[in-house]
Amino acid sequence: MIIDHLTCFDENWNMVFWKQQGGEKRKRFILAIDGGGMRGIIPAYILQMLNKELRKLGDERPLYSHFDLIAGTSTGALIAAALSIPVDGTLFQEEDINTIPVYDEVIEKRLFRKRTHRIERGKIRPSSSPDSYVSFYTENGKKIFPQRGVSAILGPIFSDKYSGSEYESFLKKLYGEKNMGELMIPTVLLSYSTDSGIIYPITNWEHQDFRIWEGTRASTAAPLYFPEFIKEYKGKRLHLIDGGIAANNPTPVAYTLAHNLYGDAEYHILSLSTGTPVYKSTQEQNLGGITGWGGQISKVFQNAQSSLTDFVFPSIPATSYSRIWAPVLERKIRLDETGKESINTLMKAAEDMYEKNKETLDGWAKLLAEHPVSEYAKLIEPTRLPQPSREAES
């Protein structure tokens, strides 16, 4: 960065930072987390292990601060919000780390000479501990999906399977009354608007006064499981449902919004799946018509949607795409399977997924350890010196 010495301080004696110009494209790192209900155990475990690998490399920063943007769909939105939320007033466990300063190197130009200054931009705020994300699912699964009543037995025939009000009460306790604007790194919670028929990404820069619990409620409003989320916002009545309807893998939306924020850059995307098996249907199995396709079309649609992202993104210029997936589940675990056997299956799948992708994830840990904190991160600002008076200058 180059700062002219005559204009490098504003009227409040704060350093003015200009965008870096010239040279190589800056690297930008995106984390995208799939939807999948209780299968969120799998990306939760992956993040826990990635965080431990960073600690082995001597990097003590909270995990969120390694990324330039974090996006989640449905259960991925629950994790995305947890990653960069200030934990006071929430049910999340704070990660035990020291407050870490962030520095910028600034080149000061004075006529025919230059001086390089190392300026503290601020200190990184602690956030929730990734070590607690797996237990979040194992301990709270039955609170999110309480298996009781007629709907739980018969399924969502005449009404949604679970109560929206009960779920909202849980989310309010979990995230407190914090607004989206308080999230500490650019964060996207993906939803879908039934009013407009379009993808509706809830972001912490455009929806700052949305409560975080509202954003996660909208992103996780899976049809048949929970009622849609309705909110009056900026003079409009929103009707929002689970973002998985549009993009269970939020990578395309995350990349687009990151490009809007950061412009031309070298993008690196870490996409965490929830382990859903690839759905295959042979011609012999398909009887045709409603009888043949009725139970299969939604599965085919979801699989095709995910495979399209995996097909397109490796070919986008100046972009690397790492999809963390492996055939570790013999069957698709339903969103609301909270039984002990299902949780044990998911835990085993998470461990297998990590082992099968360990080399890729270790490579990511090394890249992230070298990556500076985004300029959009919310930092604890350093103490500023008072502005000198005219008398002192003379």
CSV table of C-alpha atoms in Angstrom, one decimal:
chain,number,residue,atom,x,y,z
A,1,MET,CA,0.0,0.0,0.0
A,2,ILE,CA,1.2,3.5,-0.8
A,3,ILE,CA,0.0,6.5,1.2
A,4,ASP,CA,0.9,10.1,0.5
A,5,HIS,CA,2.3,11.7,3.6
A,6,LEU,CA,0.2,14.8,3.2
A,7,THR,CA,-3.1,12.8,3.2
A,8,CYS,CA,-2.4,9.7,5.3
A,9,PHE,CA,-4.3,11.0,8.3
A,10,ASP,CA,-7.9,12.0,8.4
A,11,GLU,CA,-9.4,14.8,10.5
A,12,ASN,CA,-9.7,12.5,13.5
A,13,TRP,CA,-6.1,11.5,13.3
A,14,ASN,CA,-6.9,8.0,11.9
A,15,MET,CA,-4.7,6.4,9.3
A,16,VAL,CA,-6.3,6.3,5.9
A,17,PHE,CA,-5.7,3.0,4.1
A,18,TRP,CA,-5.8,2.8,0.3
A,19,LYS,CA,-6.4,-0.4,-1.7
A,20,GLN,CA,-3.3,-2.2,-2.9
A,21,GLN,CA,-2.5,-1.4,-6.5
A,22,GLY,CA,-0.5,-3.3,-9.1
A,23,GLY,CA,1.4,-6.5,-8.7
A,24,GLU,CA,-0.1,-10.0,-8.5
A,25,LYS,CA,-3.8,-10.6,-7.9
A,26,ARG,CA,-4.6,-10.8,-4.3
A,27,LYS,CA,-5.8,-14.2,-3.0
A,28,ARG,CA,-9.3,-14.4,-1.6
A,29,PHE,CA,-10.5,-17.4,0.4
A,30,ILE,CA,-14.2,-18.5,0.5
A,31,LEU,CA,-15.7,-21.1,2.8
A,32,ALA,CA,-19.0,-22.6,1.5
A,33,ILE,CA,-21.0,-25.1,3.7
A,34,ASP,CA,-23.9,-27.3,2.3
A,35,GLY,CA,-27.3,-27.8,3.8
A,36,GLY,CA,-28.4,-31.2,5.2
A,37,GLY,CA,-30.0,-31.0,8.7
A,38,MET,CA,-28.3,-33.3,11.2
A,39,ARG,CA,-25.8,-34.2,8.5
A,40,GLY,CA,-24.2,-30.9,9.5
A,41,ILE,CA,-22.2,-33.0,11.9
A,42,ILE,CA,-19.9,-33.8,8.9
A,43,PRO,CA,-18.7,-30.3,8.0
A,44,ALA,CA,-18.7,-29.4,11.7
A,45,TYR,CA,-16.1,-32.2,12.3
A,46,ILE,CA,-14.1,-31.1,9.2
A,47,LEU,CA,-13.9,-27.6,10.5
A,48,GLN,CA,-12.8,-28.8,14.0
A,49,MET,CA,-10.0,-30.8,12.4
A,50,LEU,CA,-9.0,-28.0,10.1
A,51,ASN,CA,-8.8,-25.7,13.1
A,52,LYS,CA,-6.6,-28.2,15.0
A,53,GLU,CA,-4.2,-28.4,12.0
A,54,LEU,CA,-3.9,-24.6,11.9
A,55,ARG,CA,-2.9,-24.7,15.6
A,56,LYS,CA,-0.2,-27.3,14.8
A,57,LEU,CA,1.2,-24.9,12.3
A,58,GLY,CA,1.4,-22.2,15.0
A,59,ASP,CA,-1.5,-20.2,13.8
A,60,GLU,CA,-3.6,-19.1,16.8
A,61,ARG,CA,-6.1,-16.9,14.9
A,62,PRO,CA,-9.8,-17.8,15.2
A,63,LEU,CA,-10.9,-19.9,12.2
A,64,TYR,CA,-13.3,-17.3,10.7
A,65,SER,CA,-10.5,-14.8,10.3
A,66,HIS,CA,-8.7,-16.9,7.7
A,67,PHE,CA,-11.5,-16.4,5.2
A,68,ASP,CA,-12.6,-13.4,3.2
A,69,LEU,CA,-16.2,-14.7,3.0
A,70,ILE,CA,-18.2,-17.5,4.6
A,71,ALA,CA,-21.5,-18.8,3.2
A,72,GLY,CA,-23.9,-21.5,4.4
A,73,THR,CA,-27.2,-23.0,3.2
A,74,SER,CA,-29.6,-24.4,5.8
A,75,THR,CA,-27.6,-26.3,8.4
A,76,GLY,CA,-24.5,-24.7,6.8
A,77,ALA,CA,-26.0,-21.3,7.7
A,78,LEU,CA,-26.1,-22.4,11.3
A,79,ILE,CA,-22.4,-23.1,11.2
A,80,ALA,CA,-21.5,-20.0,9.1
A,81,ALA,CA,-23.2,-17.7,11.6
A,82,ALA,CA,-21.6,-19.5,14.6
A,83,LEU,CA,-18.1,-19.1,13.0
A,84,SER,CA,-18.0,-15.4,13.2
A,85,ILE,CA,-20.4,-14.4,15.9
A,86,PRO,CA,-19.2,-12.5,19.0
A,87,VAL,CA,-20.1,-15.1,21.6
A,88,ASP,CA,-21.2,-12.8,24.5
A,89,GLY,CA,-25.0,-13.2,24.9
A,90,THR,CA,-25.1,-16.4,23.0
A,91,LEU,CA,-25.0,-20.1,23.9
A,92,PHE,CA,-21.7,-20.7,22.1
A,93,GLN,CA,-18.5,-21.6,23.8
A,94,GLU,CA,-15.7,-19.0,23.2
A,95,GLU,CA,-12.5,-20.2,21.8
A,96,ASP,CA,-9.6,-19.9,24.3
A,97,ILE,CA,-7.2,-17.6,22.4
A,98,ASN,CA,-5.4,-14.4,23.1
A,99,THR,CA,-6.4,-11.2,21.3
A,100,ILE,CA,-4.2,-11.1,18.2
A,101,PRO,CA,-3.0,-7.8,16.5
A,102,VAL,CA,-3.3,-7.3,12.8
A,103,TYR,CA,-0.7,-5.2,11.0
A,104,ASP,CA,-0.4,-3.4,7.7
A,105,GLU,CA,2.8,-2.4,6.0
A,106,VAL,CA,2.5,1.1,4.7
A,107,ILE,CA,4.9,2.9,2.4
A,108,GLU,CA,5.2,6.6,3.0
A,109,LYS,CA,6.5,8.6,0.1
A,110,ARG,CA,8.4,11.8,0.8
A,111,LEU,CA,9.9,13.5,-2.2
A,112,PHE,CA,12.8,11.2,-3.3
A,113,ARG,CA,12.7,8.7,-0.4
A,114,LYS,CA,10.3,6.1,1.0
A,115,ARG,CA,9.8,4.8,4.5
A,116,THR,CA,8.0,1.6,5.4
A,117,HIS,CA,5.8,1.6,8.5
A,118,ARG,CA,4.2,-1.3,10.2
A,119,ILE,CA,0.9,0.0,11.4
A,120,GLU,CA,-1.5,-1.9,13.7
A,121,ARG,CA,-4.9,-2.0,12.1
A,122,GLY,CA,-6.6,-3.6,15.1
A,123,LYS,CA,-6.9,-6.8,17.0
A,124,ILE,CA,-8.9,-9.9,16.0
A,125,ARG,CA,-12.0,-10.6,18.0
A,126,PRO,CA,-12.4,-14.1,19.5
A,127,SER,CA,-15.4,-16.2,18.3
A,128,SER,CA,-16.9,-19.5,19.0
A,129,SER,CA,-14.8,-22.7,19.3
A,130,PRO,CA,-15.1,-25.1,16.3
A,131,ASP,CA,-14.4,-27.9,18.9
A,132,SER,CA,-18.0,-27.4,20.1
A,133,TYR,CA,-19.8,-27.6,16.7
A,134,VAL,CA,-20.2,-31.4,16.7
A,135,SER,CA,-21.6,-31.4,20.2
A,136,PHE,CA,-24.0,-28.6,19.1
A,137,TYR,CA,-25.7,-31.2,16.9
A,138,THR,CA,-25.5,-34.2,19.2
A,139,GLU,CA,-26.8,-32.2,22.2
A,140,ASN,CA,-29.4,-30.0,20.4
A,141,GLY,CA,-30.7,-32.3,17.6
A,142,LYS,CA,-33.8,-33.3,19.6
A,143,LYS,CA,-34.5,-29.6,20.4
A,144,ILE,CA,-34.4,-28.7,16.7
A,145,PHE,CA,-36.4,-31.8,15.7
A,146,PRO,CA,-38.6,-32.8,18.7
A,147,GLN,CA,-40.0,-36.2,17.7
A,148,ARG,CA,-43.4,-36.0,19.2
A,149,GLY,CA,-47.0,-35.5,18.2
A,150,VAL,CA,-49.1,-36.8,15.2
A,151,SER,CA,-47.0,-35.0,12.6
A,152,ALA,CA,-43.8,-36.7,13.8
A,153,ILE,CA,-45.5,-40.1,13.5
A,154,LEU,CA,-47.4,-39.7,10.3
A,155,GLY,CA,-45.1,-37.2,8.6
A,156,PRO,CA,-46.0,-33.8,7.1
A,157,ILE,CA,-49.3,-34.8,5.5
A,158,PHE,CA,-51.6,-32.0,6.6
A,159,SER,CA,-49.1,-29.6,8.2
A,160,ASP,CA,-45.4,-29.0,8.6
A,161,LYS,CA,-43.7,-31.6,10.7
A,162,TYR,CA,-42.2,-29.2,13.3
A,163,SER,CA,-43.3,-26.0,15.1
A,164,GLY,CA,-41.8,-22.8,13.7
A,165,SER,CA,-42.3,-21.0,17.1
A,166,GLU,CA,-40.5,-23.7,19.1
A,167,TYR,CA,-37.6,-23.6,16.6
A,168,GLU,CA,-37.5,-19.8,16.7
A,169,SER,CA,-37.3,-19.8,20.5
A,170,PHE,CA,-34.3,-22.2,20.3
A,171,LEU,CA,-32.5,-20.0,17.8
A,172,LYS,CA,-33.1,-16.8,19.9
A,173,LYS,CA,-31.4,-18.5,22.8
A,174,LEU,CA,-28.6,-19.8,20.6
A,175,TYR,CA,-27.7,-16.5,18.8
A,176,GLY,CA,-29.1,-14.0,21.3
A,177,GLU,CA,-30.4,-10.7,20.0
A,178,LYS,CA,-27.4,-10.0,17.8
A,179,ASN,CA,-27.8,-8.5,14.4
A,180,MET,CA,-26.3,-9.7,11.2
A,181,GLY,CA,-24.2,-6.6,11.1
A,182,GLU,CA,-22.3,-7.9,14.2
A,183,LEU,CA,-20.9,-10.9,12.4
A,184,MET,CA,-17.1,-10.4,12.1
A,185,ILE,CA,-16.4,-11.4,8.5
A,186,PRO,CA,-18.5,-11.1,5.4
A,187,THR,CA,-21.1,-13.8,5.9
A,188,VAL,CA,-24.0,-15.1,3.7
A,189,LEU,CA,-27.0,-17.1,4.9
A,190,LEU,CA,-28.7,-18.5,1.8
A,191,SER,CA,-32.5,-18.4,1.6
A,192,TYR,CA,-35.1,-18.4,-1.2
A,193,SER,CA,-38.0,-15.9,-1.7
A,194,THR,CA,-41.3,-17.5,-2.6
A,195,ASP,CA,-42.7,-14.0,-3.2
A,196,SER,CA,-40.2,-13.2,-6.0
A,197,GLY,CA,-39.2,-16.7,-7.0
A,198,ILE,CA,-35.5,-15.8,-6.6
A,199,ILE,CA,-32.5,-16.7,-4.5
A,200,TYR,CA,-32.4,-14.5,-1.4
A,201,PRO,CA,-29.0,-14.3,0.2
A,202,ILE,CA,-29.1,-12.7,3.6
A,203,THR,CA,-25.7,-10.9,4.2
A,204,ASN,CA,-24.2,-9.0,7.1
A,205,TRP,CA,-23.4,-6.0,4.9
A,206,GLU,CA,-26.8,-5.6,3.2
A,207,HIS,CA,-29.1,-6.9,6.0
A,208,GLN,CA,-27.2,-5.5,9.0
A,209,ASP,CA,-30.4,-5.0,11.1
A,210,PHE,CA,-31.7,-8.6,10.5
A,211,ARG,CA,-31.3,-10.6,13.7
A,212,ILE,CA,-28.9,-13.5,13.2
A,213,TRP,CA,-31.6,-15.9,14.4
A,214,GLU,CA,-33.9,-14.6,11.7
A,215,GLY,CA,-31.3,-15.2,9.0
A,216,THR,CA,-30.7,-18.7,10.2
A,217,ARG,CA,-34.4,-19.4,10.6
A,218,ALA,CA,-35.1,-18.3,7.0
A,219,SER,CA,-32.2,-20.3,5.6
A,220,THR,CA,-33.3,-23.5,7.4
A,221,ALA,CA,-37.1,-23.3,6.7
A,222,ALA,CA,-37.1,-26.6,4.9
A,223,PRO,CA,-40.4,-27.2,3.2
A,224,LEU,CA,-42.5,-30.0,4.9
A,225,TYR,CA,-40.3,-29.7,8.0
A,226,PHE,CA,-40.7,-26.1,9.1
A,227,PRO,CA,-43.2,-23.3,8.0
A,228,GLU,CA,-41.8,-20.5,5.9
A,229,PHE,CA,-40.3,-17.5,7.6
A,230,ILE,CA,-42.3,-14.3,7.3
A,231,LYS,CA,-40.8,-10.9,8.1
A,232,GLU,CA,-41.7,-7.3,7.4
A,233,TYR,CA,-38.5,-5.7,6.1
A,234,LYS,CA,-37.9,-2.3,4.5
A,235,GLY,CA,-41.6,-1.9,3.7
A,236,LYS,CA,-42.0,-5.3,2.1
A,237,ARG,CA,-43.4,-8.6,3.5
A,238,LEU,CA,-40.9,-11.4,2.9
A,239,HIS,CA,-41.7,-15.0,2.7
A,240,LEU,CA,-38.5,-17.1,2.9
A,241,ILE,CA,-37.7,-20.8,2.8
A,242,ASP,CA,-34.7,-23.0,2.9
A,243,GLY,CA,-31.9,-21.9,0.5
A,244,GLY,CA,-31.4,-25.6,-0.5
A,245,ILE,CA,-34.3,-25.2,-2.8
A,246,ALA,CA,-32.0,-23.1,-5.0
A,247,ALA,CA,-28.5,-24.0,-4.1
A,248,ASN,CA,-27.8,-26.6,-1.4
A,249,ASN,CA,-24.1,-26.0,-2.2
A,250,PRO,CA,-23.9,-22.2,-1.8
A,251,THR,CA,-20.7,-21.9,-3.8
A,252,PRO,CA,-22.1,-20.1,-6.8
A,253,VAL,CA,-23.8,-17.5,-4.7
A,254,ALA,CA,-20.7,-17.1,-2.4
A,255,TYR,CA,-18.4,-16.7,-5.4
A,256,THR,CA,-20.7,-14.1,-7.0
A,257,LEU,CA,-21.0,-12.0,-3.8
A,258,ALA,CA,-17.3,-12.3,-3.0
A,259,HIS,CA,-16.5,-11.0,-6.5
A,260,ASN,CA,-18.9,-8.1,-6.0
A,261,LEU,CA,-17.0,-7.2,-2.7
A,262,TYR,CA,-13.4,-7.8,-3.8
A,263,GLY,CA,-13.4,-7.5,-7.6
A,264,ASP,CA,-10.7,-9.1,-9.7
A,265,ALA,CA,-8.7,-11.5,-7.5
A,266,GLU,CA,-7.5,-15.1,-7.3
A,267,TYR,CA,-10.3,-17.0,-5.6
A,268,HIS,CA,-9.9,-20.2,-3.6
A,269,ILE,CA,-13.1,-22.0,-2.6
A,270,LEU,CA,-13.4,-24.6,0.1
A,271,SER,CA,-16.7,-26.3,-0.3
A,272,LEU,CA,-17.8,-28.7,2.5
A,273,SER,CA,-20.5,-31.2,1.8
A,274,THR,CA,-22.8,-32.9,4.2
A,275,GLY,CA,-22.0,-36.3,2.8
A,276,THR,CA,-25.2,-36.9,0.8
A,277,PRO,CA,-24.7,-40.0,-1.4
A,278,VAL,CA,-24.8,-39.7,-5.2
A,279,TYR,CA,-28.3,-40.7,-6.3
A,280,LYS,CA,-28.4,-43.1,-9.3
A,281,SER,CA,-31.4,-44.5,-11.0
A,282,THR,CA,-31.2,-47.2,-13.7
A,283,GLN,CA,-33.8,-47.6,-16.5
A,284,GLU,CA,-34.9,-50.9,-15.0
A,285,GLN,CA,-35.9,-49.2,-11.7
A,286,ASN,CA,-37.8,-46.4,-13.4
A,287,LEU,CA,-41.3,-47.4,-14.2
A,288,GLY,CA,-42.2,-44.0,-15.6
A,289,GLY,CA,-45.0,-41.6,-14.8
A,290,ILE,CA,-45.9,-40.6,-11.2
A,291,THR,CA,-45.5,-44.1,-10.0
A,292,GLY,CA,-41.9,-44.3,-11.3
A,293,TRP,CA,-40.7,-40.7,-10.7
A,294,GLY,CA,-42.8,-39.7,-7.7
A,295,GLY,CA,-40.3,-40.8,-5.1
A,296,GLN,CA,-37.2,-40.1,-7.2
A,297,ILE,CA,-37.5,-36.7,-9.0
A,298,SER,CA,-36.5,-34.6,-6.0
A,299,LYS,CA,-33.5,-36.8,-5.4
A,300,VAL,CA,-32.4,-36.6,-9.0
A,301,PHE,CA,-32.9,-32.8,-9.0
A,302,GLN,CA,-30.8,-32.2,-5.8
A,303,ASN,CA,-28.0,-34.5,-7.1
A,304,ALA,CA,-28.0,-32.7,-10.5
A,305,GLN,CA,-27.9,-29.3,-8.9
A,306,SER,CA,-24.8,-30.3,-6.8
A,307,SER,CA,-23.0,-31.9,-9.7
A,308,LEU,CA,-23.5,-28.8,-11.9
A,309,THR,CA,-21.5,-26.7,-9.4
A,310,ASP,CA,-18.8,-29.4,-9.3
A,311,PHE,CA,-18.7,-29.4,-13.1
A,312,VAL,CA,-18.5,-25.7,-13.7
A,313,PHE,CA,-16.3,-24.3,-10.9
A,314,PRO,CA,-13.0,-26.1,-11.7
A,315,SER,CA,-13.1,-24.4,-15.1
A,316,ILE,CA,-13.5,-20.8,-13.9
A,317,PRO,CA,-10.3,-18.8,-14.5
A,318,ALA,CA,-8.2,-17.6,-11.6
A,319,THR,CA,-10.3,-19.8,-9.3
A,320,SER,CA,-9.5,-23.1,-7.4
A,321,TYR,CA,-12.3,-25.2,-6.1
A,322,SER,CA,-11.9,-27.9,-3.5
A,323,ARG,CA,-15.0,-30.0,-2.9
A,324,ILE,CA,-14.8,-32.0,0.4
A,325,TRP,CA,-16.9,-35.1,-0.4
A,326,ALA,CA,-16.5,-38.8,-0.4
A,327,PRO,CA,-18.8,-41.8,-0.6
A,328,VAL,CA,-19.0,-42.4,3.2
A,329,LEU,CA,-22.7,-42.8,3.7
A,330,GLU,CA,-24.4,-46.0,2.4
A,331,ARG,CA,-27.8,-44.3,2.7
A,332,LYS,CA,-29.0,-40.7,2.9
A,333,ILE,CA,-29.6,-39.8,6.5
A,334,ARG,CA,-32.8,-37.7,6.7
A,335,LEU,CA,-32.6,-34.1,7.9
A,336,ASP,CA,-34.2,-34.9,11.2
A,337,GLU,CA,-32.7,-38.2,12.2
A,338,THR,CA,-31.5,-37.6,15.8
A,339,GLY,CA,-31.4,-41.2,17.1
A,340,LYS,CA,-28.2,-42.6,18.6
A,341,GLU,CA,-27.6,-45.0,15.7
A,342,SER,CA,-27.9,-42.2,13.1
A,343,ILE,CA,-25.6,-39.9,15.0
A,344,ASN,CA,-23.0,-42.7,15.4
A,345,THR,CA,-23.3,-43.3,11.6
A,346,LEU,CA,-22.7,-39.6,10.9
A,347,MET,CA,-19.7,-39.4,13.3
A,348,LYS,CA,-18.1,-42.4,11.5
A,349,ALA,CA,-18.9,-40.8,8.2
A,350,ALA,CA,-17.3,-37.5,9.3
A,351,GLU,CA,-14.1,-39.2,10.4
A,352,ASP,CA,-13.9,-41.2,7.1
A,353,MET,CA,-14.6,-38.0,5.1
A,354,TYR,CA,-11.8,-36.2,6.8
A,355,GLU,CA,-9.3,-39.1,6.3
A,356,LYS,CA,-10.2,-39.4,2.6
A,357,ASN,CA,-9.6,-35.6,2.1
A,358,LYS,CA,-6.8,-35.1,4.6
A,359,GLU,CA,-4.2,-34.2,2.0
A,360,THR,CA,-6.4,-31.5,0.5
A,361,LEU,CA,-7.3,-30.1,3.9
A,362,ASP,CA,-3.7,-30.1,5.1
A,363,GLY,CA,-2.9,-28.1,2.0
A,364,TRP,CA,-5.6,-25.7,2.8
A,365,ALA,CA,-4.4,-25.2,6.3
A,366,LYS,CA,-1.0,-24.2,5.0
A,367,LEU,CA,-2.6,-21.7,2.6
A,368,LEU,CA,-4.8,-20.3,5.3
A,369,ALA,CA,-2.0,-19.9,7.7
A,370,GLU,CA,-0.3,-17.5,5.2
A,371,HIS,CA,-3.4,-15.6,4.3
A,372,PRO,CA,-3.8,-12.1,5.9
A,373,VAL,CA,-7.0,-11.0,7.6
A,374,SER,CA,-9.6,-9.5,5.3
A,375,GLU,CA,-9.9,-5.7,5.3
A,376,TYR,CA,-13.6,-6.3,5.9
A,377,ALA,CA,-13.1,-8.1,9.2
A,378,LYS,CA,-14.4,-6.4,12.2
A,379,LEU,CA,-11.5,-5.7,14.5
A,380,ILE,CA,-11.0,-4.2,17.9
A,381,GLU,CA,-9.5,-0.9,16.9
A,382,PRO,CA,-6.1,0.1,18.3
A,383,THR,CA,-5.9,3.2,20.6
A,384,ARG,CA,-5.4,6.3,18.5
A,385,LEU,CA,-3.1,9.1,19.3
A,386,PRO,CA,-4.8,12.5,19.8
A,387,GLN,CA,-4.5,14.9,16.9
A,388,PRO,CA,-1.7,17.3,17.4
A,389,SER,CA,-2.6,21.0,17.8
A,390,ARG,CA,-1.3,23.8,15.5
A,391,GLU,CA,0.8,25.1,18.3
A,392,ALA,CA,2.5,21.8,18.8
A,393,GLU,CA,3.2,21.5,15.1
A,394,SER,CA,4.9,25.0,15.0
